[in-house]
Amino acid sequence: MKIPFSSRLPWPSHPNRLAGLLAERRAAGLPTLNLAESNPTRVGLERGAGFLAPLAAAGGLRYAPEPRGLPAAREALAAFTAAANGAPTAAIPAAGGRGAAFPRLGPERFFLCSSTSEAYGWLFKLLCEPGDAVLVPKPGYPLFDFLAGLEAVEARPYRLEYFHPKGWRIDLDSVEEALRGGRVRAIVLIHPNNPTGSYVRAEERSSLVALAARYGAALIVDEVFLRFPVGGRAEASFAGEEGVLTFVLDGLSKLLGAPQLKLGWIAASGPGTVLAEALGRLEIIADTYLSAGTPVMGALPELLAAAPAFLSGLGERLRANLATLEEILGGPDSPHRVLACEGGWTALLEAPRPASEEELAVGLLNEEGLQTHPGYFFDMEREAYFAASLILPGKELAEAARRYRAYFDRLLR
Ligand SMILES: Cc1ncc(COP(=O)(O)O)c(C=O)c1O
């Protein structure tokens, strides 16, 4: 019998060569060190089971379906967002202070869901007909083809350009060109972007708001890395942006390094009537899924109280790791370059290219036991680049960087 499966999912999916080699190494019991480790529960940030105690509160025994999520959880989020964005002197490391210009968002503006990935799905459903498009940054993290594809939506790229040592800029002409291609319902901004570590700059922001308004597109702003500035320069949150319909995404995956808790959220803002309609329509989507679990929503006020300590502790590690990379791979005589990084959990390394990125990645794995994410994972325009995780424990990151350097030193001899 032949079943006509949906074309939303690309299939068949062949495991790539690197994934195959990695699986073989694992099966052979060979150790690997992952230069691109992005799982925060594997990098020595683990907490004791006490961390989960708030999830055991008795409130979690009752089910009271609320489309936007439990009111107490949304009130805690509203207060957290206001404190984090509003006052540079607040205990929470604020990314810039310009958020103070925006009104405090009430709890009715927040929608809780299981993750930011799910939030994208909800927003694409809210905004797009099948065949419509959303604009996504390139380079960017590779999930968008799937997130958009699953909603029968096109993920259309716009460019980010790198200027050393100043950093990345959004190519606004490429944004406008993609908008002119038609059917664009949203511009996705990752603030700061993964893996480029670049915030949307204030001057880019005003152009993007104006462009989105002109072309009738919403902004979807992924701020999961907003509160992890590393390079000294950070920008304000988009939460409360009123120039155009705006959805800001965040969640516990990064804010608390706890993706296993499965809690994300959307904060909506924008001009009056369109916002009111968006909130009403989004509520229907949220009510259909009722995704967020009661125990984790009940625990949110206590969990958010733990965020400032987590942010400042991990922030220190990120900055120290970036300095380590610079020490091992930077400098005027080095054939390597650590690209400017303003925020987030990843730094990009530019490498010499005596062979293709894939060949280099295979060599690093076979000869140094080093697992890597080469630039083509992120749609870099040219080769060779590798992602370095800044959340690794300092000693592991230093060891990974030394092996990386040693591999190239041998190759270039
Ligand atoms: C920019 C960005 N947004 C969202 C996510 C996914 O977060 P969540 O676990 O909330 O789906 C990731 C994961 O790495 C990410 O890099």
Short mmCIF file of C-alpha atoms and ligand atoms in Angstrom, two decimals:
data_model
loop_
_atom_site.label_atom_id
_atom_site.label_comp_id
_atom_site.label_asym_id
_atom_site.label_seq_id
_atom_site.Cartn_x
_atom_site.Cartn_y
_atom_site.Cartn_z
CA MET A 1 0.00 0.00 0.00
CA LYS A 2 1.32 3.43 -0.87
CA ILE A 3 0.73 6.21 1.67
CA PRO A 4 1.04 9.77 0.35
CA PHE A 5 3.01 11.37 3.17
CA SER A 6 3.12 15.14 3.55
CA SER A 7 5.87 16.96 1.67
CA ARG A 8 6.35 19.31 4.66
CA LEU A 9 9.05 17.02 5.97
CA PRO A 10 12.16 16.54 3.84
CA TRP A 11 12.60 12.81 3.37
CA PRO A 12 14.52 10.56 3.10
CA SER A 13 17.06 12.15 5.41
CA HIS A 14 20.50 10.64 5.07
CA PRO A 15 22.69 10.98 8.13
CA ASN A 16 25.59 13.21 7.12
CA ARG A 17 29.11 11.85 6.92
CA LEU A 18 30.18 13.46 10.19
CA ALA A 19 27.20 12.08 12.09
CA GLY A 20 27.99 8.62 10.73
CA LEU A 21 31.64 8.80 11.82
CA LEU A 22 30.63 10.05 15.23
CA ALA A 23 28.22 7.17 15.68
CA GLU A 24 31.02 4.74 14.72
CA ARG A 25 33.38 6.32 17.27
CA ARG A 26 30.75 6.05 19.97
CA ALA A 27 30.04 2.42 19.09
CA ALA A 28 33.79 1.71 19.32
CA GLY A 29 33.89 3.31 22.78
CA LEU A 30 36.29 6.06 21.67
CA PRO A 31 36.10 9.29 23.67
CA THR A 32 35.20 12.58 21.98
CA LEU A 33 35.38 16.15 23.12
CA ASN A 34 32.64 18.34 21.68
CA LEU A 35 33.93 21.80 20.77
CA ALA A 36 30.35 22.83 19.97
CA GLU A 37 28.57 21.37 23.03
CA SER A 38 25.31 23.29 23.38
CA ASN A 39 23.50 21.20 25.98
CA PRO A 40 23.63 23.17 29.26
CA THR A 41 22.90 20.05 31.31
CA ARG A 42 26.22 18.50 30.20
CA VAL A 43 28.69 21.24 31.02
CA GLY A 44 29.09 21.17 34.77
CA LEU A 45 26.27 23.62 35.45
CA GLU A 46 24.11 20.87 36.90
CA ARG A 47 22.15 21.60 40.05
CA GLY A 48 21.04 19.21 42.72
CA ALA A 49 17.53 17.80 42.75
CA GLY A 50 16.58 20.73 45.06
CA PHE A 51 16.41 22.85 41.94
CA LEU A 52 13.29 20.93 40.99
CA ALA A 53 11.62 21.23 44.43
CA PRO A 54 9.28 24.08 43.35
CA LEU A 55 7.82 21.75 40.72
CA ALA A 56 6.54 19.44 43.46
CA ALA A 57 4.16 22.04 44.94
CA ALA A 58 0.62 20.80 45.48
CA GLY A 59 -0.78 23.24 42.92
CA GLY A 60 0.64 20.95 40.25
CA LEU A 61 -1.88 18.26 41.18
CA ARG A 62 -4.78 20.25 39.76
CA TYR A 63 -5.49 20.94 36.13
CA ALA A 64 -6.99 24.34 35.43
CA PRO A 65 -6.58 24.90 31.69
CA GLU A 66 -5.69 28.48 30.87
CA PRO A 67 -4.94 29.20 27.18
CA ARG A 68 -2.24 31.80 27.87
CA GLY A 69 -0.81 29.92 30.86
CA LEU A 70 -1.36 30.20 34.63
CA PRO A 71 -1.96 33.85 35.66
CA ALA A 72 0.61 33.73 38.49
CA ALA A 73 3.27 32.52 36.05
CA ARG A 74 2.45 35.31 33.58
CA GLU A 75 2.48 37.90 36.33
CA ALA A 76 5.94 36.70 37.38
CA LEU A 77 7.08 36.98 33.76
CA ALA A 78 5.67 40.48 33.42
CA ALA A 79 7.54 41.56 36.57
CA PHE A 80 10.75 39.83 35.48
CA THR A 81 10.65 41.39 32.01
CA ALA A 82 10.02 44.85 33.45
CA ALA A 83 12.84 44.52 35.99
CA ALA A 84 15.29 43.10 33.45
CA ASN A 85 14.51 45.57 30.69
CA GLY A 86 13.65 48.64 32.66
CA ALA A 87 16.51 49.37 34.97
CA PRO A 88 20.20 49.08 34.16
CA THR A 89 20.79 48.96 37.90
CA ALA A 90 18.51 45.95 38.44
CA ALA A 91 20.09 42.78 39.78
CA ILE A 92 19.41 41.05 36.47
CA PRO A 93 22.08 41.75 33.86
CA ALA A 94 20.07 43.98 31.55
CA ALA A 95 20.99 44.08 27.91
CA GLY A 96 21.10 47.83 27.49
CA GLY A 97 18.78 50.20 29.29
CA ARG A 98 16.62 51.44 26.48
CA GLY A 99 13.83 49.03 27.37
CA ALA A 100 12.88 51.61 29.96
CA ALA A 101 11.33 53.64 27.16
CA PHE A 102 8.64 50.99 26.74
CA PRO A 103 5.53 50.56 28.85
CA ARG A 104 5.51 47.63 31.28
CA LEU A 105 3.85 44.69 29.55
CA GLY A 106 0.84 43.34 31.42
CA PRO A 107 0.49 39.58 32.04
CA GLU A 108 -2.18 39.40 29.30
CA ARG A 109 0.59 39.97 26.73
CA PHE A 110 2.35 36.69 27.63
CA PHE A 111 1.63 33.23 26.23
CA LEU A 112 3.32 30.21 27.76
CA CYS A 113 4.20 27.17 25.70
CA SER A 114 6.63 24.27 25.87
CA SER A 115 9.60 25.87 24.11
CA THR A 116 10.59 28.69 21.80
CA SER A 117 10.61 26.15 18.96
CA GLU A 118 6.94 25.57 19.61
CA ALA A 119 6.36 29.32 19.85
CA TYR A 120 7.70 29.67 16.28
CA GLY A 121 5.19 27.04 15.16
CA TRP A 122 2.31 28.90 16.82
CA LEU A 123 3.35 32.23 15.30
CA PHE A 124 3.79 30.79 11.81
CA LYS A 125 0.26 29.34 12.15
CA LEU A 126 -1.01 32.71 13.33
CA LEU A 127 0.56 34.74 10.54
CA CYS A 128 0.99 32.54 7.46
CA GLU A 129 -1.04 30.77 4.83
CA PRO A 130 0.66 27.71 3.32
CA GLY A 131 3.17 29.00 0.78
CA ASP A 132 3.78 32.30 2.58
CA ALA A 133 7.30 33.19 3.69
CA VAL A 134 9.15 34.28 6.80
CA LEU A 135 12.56 35.93 6.61
CA VAL A 136 15.36 34.27 8.56
CA PRO A 137 18.97 35.30 9.16
CA LYS A 138 21.80 33.69 7.24
CA PRO A 139 24.07 32.55 8.84
CA GLY A 140 21.62 31.22 11.36
CA TYR A 141 20.80 28.19 13.38
CA PRO A 142 19.61 25.28 11.28
CA LEU A 143 16.17 24.58 12.75
CA PHE A 144 14.26 27.08 10.63
CA ASP A 145 13.92 24.97 7.52
CA PHE A 146 12.13 22.42 9.68
CA LEU A 147 10.11 24.85 11.80
CA ALA A 148 8.89 26.69 8.71
CA GLY A 149 8.56 23.56 6.58
CA LEU A 150 6.32 21.92 9.15
CA GLU A 151 3.93 24.86 8.81
CA ALA A 152 4.15 24.72 4.98
CA VAL A 153 5.95 28.06 5.07
CA GLU A 154 9.08 29.14 3.19
CA ALA A 155 12.11 30.19 5.29
CA ARG A 156 13.58 32.92 3.06
CA PRO A 157 17.07 34.10 4.05
CA TYR A 158 18.41 37.60 4.53
CA ARG A 159 22.14 38.21 4.92
CA LEU A 160 24.37 39.12 7.81
CA GLU A 161 27.77 40.47 6.79
CA TYR A 162 30.98 40.36 8.80
CA PHE A 163 33.50 43.19 9.08
CA HIS A 164 36.56 42.46 11.19
CA PRO A 165 36.98 43.46 13.98
CA LYS A 166 33.76 45.46 14.21
CA GLY A 167 31.48 42.50 13.86
CA TRP A 168 28.31 41.57 12.03
CA ARG A 169 25.74 43.83 10.38
CA ILE A 170 22.38 42.99 8.95
CA ASP A 171 22.41 43.58 5.19
CA LEU A 172 19.25 45.71 5.13
CA ASP A 173 19.20 45.71 1.31
CA SER A 174 18.93 41.93 1.40
CA VAL A 175 16.02 42.23 3.86
CA GLU A 176 14.20 44.59 1.53
CA GLU A 177 14.93 42.45 -1.51
CA ALA A 178 13.51 39.40 0.28
CA LEU A 179 10.44 41.44 1.26
CA ARG A 180 9.97 42.49 -2.36
CA GLY A 181 9.85 38.79 -3.28
CA GLY A 182 6.31 38.89 -1.82
CA ARG A 183 4.20 36.89 0.64
CA VAL A 184 6.44 37.69 3.61
CA ARG A 185 4.44 37.58 6.84
CA ALA A 186 7.22 37.93 9.39
CA ILE A 187 10.84 38.93 9.78
CA VAL A 188 12.62 36.69 12.27
CA LEU A 189 15.39 38.40 14.24
CA ILE A 190 17.62 36.43 16.58
CA HIS A 191 18.80 38.93 19.15
CA PRO A 192 21.67 38.11 19.50
CA ASN A 193 21.95 35.69 16.62
CA ASN A 194 23.20 32.13 16.88
CA PRO A 195 25.98 31.41 15.87
CA THR A 196 27.20 34.93 14.95
CA GLY A 197 26.69 36.32 18.47
CA SER A 198 25.51 39.64 17.03
CA TYR A 199 22.77 41.82 18.51
CA VAL A 200 20.39 43.76 16.26
CA ARG A 201 21.85 47.25 16.56
CA ALA A 202 19.68 50.20 17.52
CA GLU A 203 20.01 51.77 14.07
CA GLU A 204 19.18 48.46 12.36
CA ARG A 205 16.22 48.07 14.64
CA SER A 206 14.52 51.29 13.54
CA SER A 207 15.00 50.38 9.86
CA LEU A 208 13.65 46.87 10.43
CA VAL A 209 10.58 48.13 12.28
CA ALA A 210 9.90 50.59 9.44
CA LEU A 211 10.43 47.91 6.76
CA ALA A 212 8.17 45.41 8.54
CA ALA A 213 5.44 48.04 8.90
CA ARG A 214 5.76 49.07 5.25
CA TYR A 215 5.47 45.50 3.94
CA GLY A 216 2.78 44.37 6.40
CA ALA A 217 5.04 41.85 8.14
CA ALA A 218 5.30 41.15 11.87
CA LEU A 219 8.57 40.91 13.80
CA ILE A 220 9.40 37.68 15.60
CA VAL A 221 12.35 38.39 17.86
CA ASP A 222 14.10 35.42 19.46
CA GLU A 223 15.77 36.75 22.62
CA VAL A 224 16.88 33.49 24.21
CA PHE A 225 20.47 34.80 24.34
CA LEU A 226 19.66 38.46 25.09
CA ARG A 227 20.83 38.37 28.69
CA PHE A 228 24.19 36.77 27.89
CA PRO A 229 26.31 39.69 26.66
CA VAL A 230 29.94 38.66 26.24
CA GLY A 231 31.69 41.20 24.09
CA GLY A 232 30.90 44.32 26.08
CA ARG A 233 28.25 45.52 23.69
CA ALA A 234 24.58 44.65 24.14
CA GLU A 235 21.27 46.04 22.98
CA ALA A 236 17.83 46.45 24.51
CA SER A 237 14.98 43.96 24.33
CA PHE A 238 12.26 44.32 21.72
CA ALA A 239 9.65 43.44 24.38
CA GLY A 240 7.08 46.23 24.24
CA GLU A 241 8.05 47.45 20.74
CA GLU A 242 5.01 49.32 19.47
CA GLY A 243 6.03 50.37 15.97
CA VAL A 244 4.86 47.11 14.43
CA LEU A 245 3.26 43.85 15.56
CA THR A 246 6.08 42.21 17.54
CA PHE A 247 6.47 38.87 19.25
CA VAL A 248 9.43 38.37 21.57
CA LEU A 249 10.39 34.77 22.37
CA ASP A 250 12.28 33.49 25.37
CA GLY A 251 12.30 30.45 27.60
CA LEU A 252 13.94 28.48 30.37
CA SER A 253 16.18 26.55 27.95
CA LYS A 254 18.71 29.35 27.98
CA LEU A 255 17.52 31.76 30.69
CA LEU A 256 18.02 29.04 33.30
CA GLY A 257 20.01 26.54 31.24
CA ALA A 258 17.13 24.13 31.72
CA PRO A 259 15.74 22.92 28.36
CA GLN A 260 14.42 19.79 30.07
CA LEU A 261 11.82 21.86 31.93
CA LYS A 262 10.13 22.63 28.61
CA LEU A 263 8.84 26.13 29.18
CA GLY A 264 8.99 28.97 26.70
CA TRP A 265 6.94 32.08 26.16
CA ILE A 266 5.85 34.78 23.74
CA ALA A 267 5.49 38.46 24.70
CA ALA A 268 3.31 40.37 22.22
CA SER A 269 3.18 44.10 21.51
CA GLY A 270 2.29 46.45 18.69
CA PRO A 271 -0.19 49.02 17.49
CA GLY A 272 -3.62 48.80 19.23
CA THR A 273 -6.18 47.16 16.95
CA VAL A 274 -3.83 44.75 15.22
CA LEU A 275 -2.41 43.73 18.60
CA ALA A 276 -5.87 43.06 20.03
CA GLU A 277 -6.74 40.84 17.09
CA ALA A 278 -3.39 39.03 17.27
CA LEU A 279 -3.84 38.33 20.99
CA GLY A 280 -7.32 36.93 20.40
CA ARG A 281 -6.22 34.73 17.52
CA LEU A 282 -3.11 33.53 19.31
CA GLU A 283 -5.28 32.58 22.25
CA ILE A 284 -7.23 30.20 20.01
CA ILE A 285 -3.98 28.49 18.98
CA ALA A 286 -2.77 28.33 22.58
CA ASP A 287 -6.14 26.98 23.73
CA THR A 288 -5.96 24.25 21.10
CA TYR A 289 -2.65 22.92 22.41
CA LEU A 290 -2.53 23.93 26.11
CA SER A 291 1.13 22.96 25.98
CA ALA A 292 2.74 24.26 29.15
CA GLY A 293 2.74 21.86 32.09
CA THR A 294 1.08 22.97 35.34
CA PRO A 295 4.00 22.03 37.68
CA VAL A 296 6.57 24.05 35.71
CA MET A 297 4.23 27.03 35.34
CA GLY A 298 3.50 26.89 39.07
CA ALA A 299 7.24 26.88 39.78
CA LEU A 300 8.01 29.77 37.44
CA PRO A 301 8.01 32.58 40.05
CA GLU A 302 10.65 30.70 42.10
CA LEU A 303 12.59 29.60 39.03
CA LEU A 304 12.79 33.17 37.73
CA ALA A 305 14.16 34.27 41.09
CA ALA A 306 17.12 31.94 40.41
CA ALA A 307 17.81 33.48 36.99
CA PRO A 308 19.99 36.46 38.03
CA ALA A 309 22.55 34.22 39.78
CA PHE A 310 22.58 31.80 36.84
CA LEU A 311 22.98 34.61 34.31
CA SER A 312 25.85 36.25 36.10
CA GLY A 313 27.63 32.94 36.83
CA LEU A 314 27.37 31.66 33.28
CA GLY A 315 28.09 35.15 31.92
CA GLU A 316 31.47 35.07 33.65
CA ARG A 317 32.23 31.67 32.12
CA LEU A 318 31.28 32.87 28.63
CA ARG A 319 33.57 35.88 28.87
CA ALA A 320 36.47 33.85 30.30
CA ASN A 321 36.07 31.24 27.54
CA LEU A 322 36.07 33.88 24.82
CA ALA A 323 39.32 35.24 26.28
CA THR A 324 40.77 31.69 26.29
CA LEU A 325 39.92 31.23 22.62
CA GLU A 326 41.56 34.53 21.81
CA GLU A 327 44.65 33.49 23.79
CA ILE A 328 45.01 30.11 22.06
CA LEU A 329 43.88 31.01 18.55
CA GLY A 330 44.10 34.79 18.22
CA GLY A 331 47.02 37.15 17.76
CA PRO A 332 48.63 38.72 14.68
CA ASP A 333 50.76 35.65 13.85
CA SER A 334 47.97 33.12 14.10
CA PRO A 335 46.42 31.64 10.95
CA HIS A 336 43.15 31.54 12.93
CA ARG A 337 40.71 34.26 13.82
CA VAL A 338 38.11 34.45 16.58
CA LEU A 339 35.26 36.46 15.10
CA ALA A 340 33.83 39.35 17.10
CA CYS A 341 31.16 38.04 19.44
CA GLU A 342 28.77 40.27 21.38
CA GLY A 343 26.49 37.79 23.07
CA GLY A 344 25.22 34.23 23.36
CA TRP A 345 26.75 30.84 23.90
CA THR A 346 28.82 30.46 20.73
CA ALA A 347 31.89 32.04 19.17
CA LEU A 348 32.79 31.51 15.54
CA LEU A 349 36.32 30.50 14.61
CA GLU A 350 37.67 31.26 11.17
CA ALA A 351 40.18 28.63 10.08
CA PRO A 352 42.71 28.27 7.31
CA ARG A 353 41.33 26.11 4.51
CA PRO A 354 43.87 23.58 3.27
CA ALA A 355 40.89 21.26 2.72
CA SER A 356 37.10 21.55 2.66
CA GLU A 357 35.26 22.19 5.91
CA GLU A 358 33.93 18.66 5.89
CA GLU A 359 37.39 17.17 5.39
CA LEU A 360 38.71 19.34 8.20
CA ALA A 361 35.86 18.30 10.50
CA VAL A 362 36.54 14.63 9.70
CA GLY A 363 40.26 15.14 10.40
CA LEU A 364 39.58 16.89 13.69
CA LEU A 365 37.35 14.01 14.75
CA ASN A 366 39.63 11.18 13.64
CA GLU A 367 42.94 12.67 14.71
CA GLU A 368 42.04 14.73 17.76
CA GLY A 369 38.77 13.13 18.89
CA LEU A 370 37.23 16.57 18.50
CA GLN A 371 33.60 16.87 17.50
CA THR A 372 32.83 20.11 15.67
CA HIS A 373 30.06 22.03 13.95
CA PRO A 374 31.49 23.36 10.68
CA GLY A 375 30.19 26.58 9.16
CA TYR A 376 28.03 24.85 6.54
CA PHE A 377 25.74 23.74 9.39
CA PHE A 378 24.85 27.42 9.74
CA ASP A 379 24.85 28.42 6.06
CA MET A 380 28.01 30.49 6.22
CA GLU A 381 28.69 32.05 2.84
CA ARG A 382 32.19 30.63 2.58
CA GLU A 383 34.57 28.19 4.25
CA ALA A 384 36.18 27.48 6.71
CA TYR A 385 34.50 28.24 10.02
CA PHE A 386 33.80 26.25 13.17
CA ALA A 387 31.51 26.97 16.11
CA ALA A 388 33.06 27.00 19.58
CA SER A 389 30.80 26.58 22.58
CA LEU A 390 31.36 29.17 25.28
CA ILE A 391 29.37 27.22 27.87
CA LEU A 392 31.95 24.44 28.21
CA PRO A 393 33.82 24.29 31.51
CA GLY A 394 36.93 26.48 31.11
CA LYS A 395 39.40 23.56 31.20
CA GLU A 396 37.49 21.58 28.57
CA LEU A 397 37.20 24.57 26.28
CA ALA A 398 40.94 25.22 26.60
CA GLU A 399 41.72 21.56 25.88
CA ALA A 400 39.39 21.56 22.86
CA ALA A 401 40.96 24.78 21.52
CA ARG A 402 44.49 23.37 21.94
CA ARG A 403 43.59 20.17 20.06
CA TYR A 404 41.95 22.25 17.35
CA ARG A 405 45.06 24.38 17.02
CA ALA A 406 47.39 21.36 17.09
CA TYR A 407 45.47 19.72 14.24
CA PHE A 408 45.86 22.77 12.01
CA ASP A 409 49.50 23.27 13.05
CA ARG A 410 50.27 19.74 11.79
CA LEU A 411 48.27 20.26 8.62
CA LEU A 412 49.98 23.54 7.76
CA ARG A 413 53.55 22.38 8.53
C1 LIG B 1 18.41 31.05 18.76
C2 LIG B 1 17.70 29.86 19.37
N1 LIG B 1 16.39 29.93 19.60
C3 LIG B 1 15.72 28.90 20.15
C4 LIG B 1 16.37 27.74 20.48
C5 LIG B 1 15.58 26.59 21.03
O1 LIG B 1 15.13 26.82 22.30
P1 LIG B 1 13.96 25.94 22.92
O2 LIG B 1 14.60 24.85 23.67
O3 LIG B 1 13.21 26.90 23.80
O4 LIG B 1 13.10 25.46 21.78
C6 LIG B 1 17.72 27.61 20.24
C7 LIG B 1 18.44 26.37 20.57
O5 LIG B 1 19.64 26.28 20.51
C8 LIG B 1 18.41 28.71 19.68
O6 LIG B 1 19.72 28.64 19.41
#
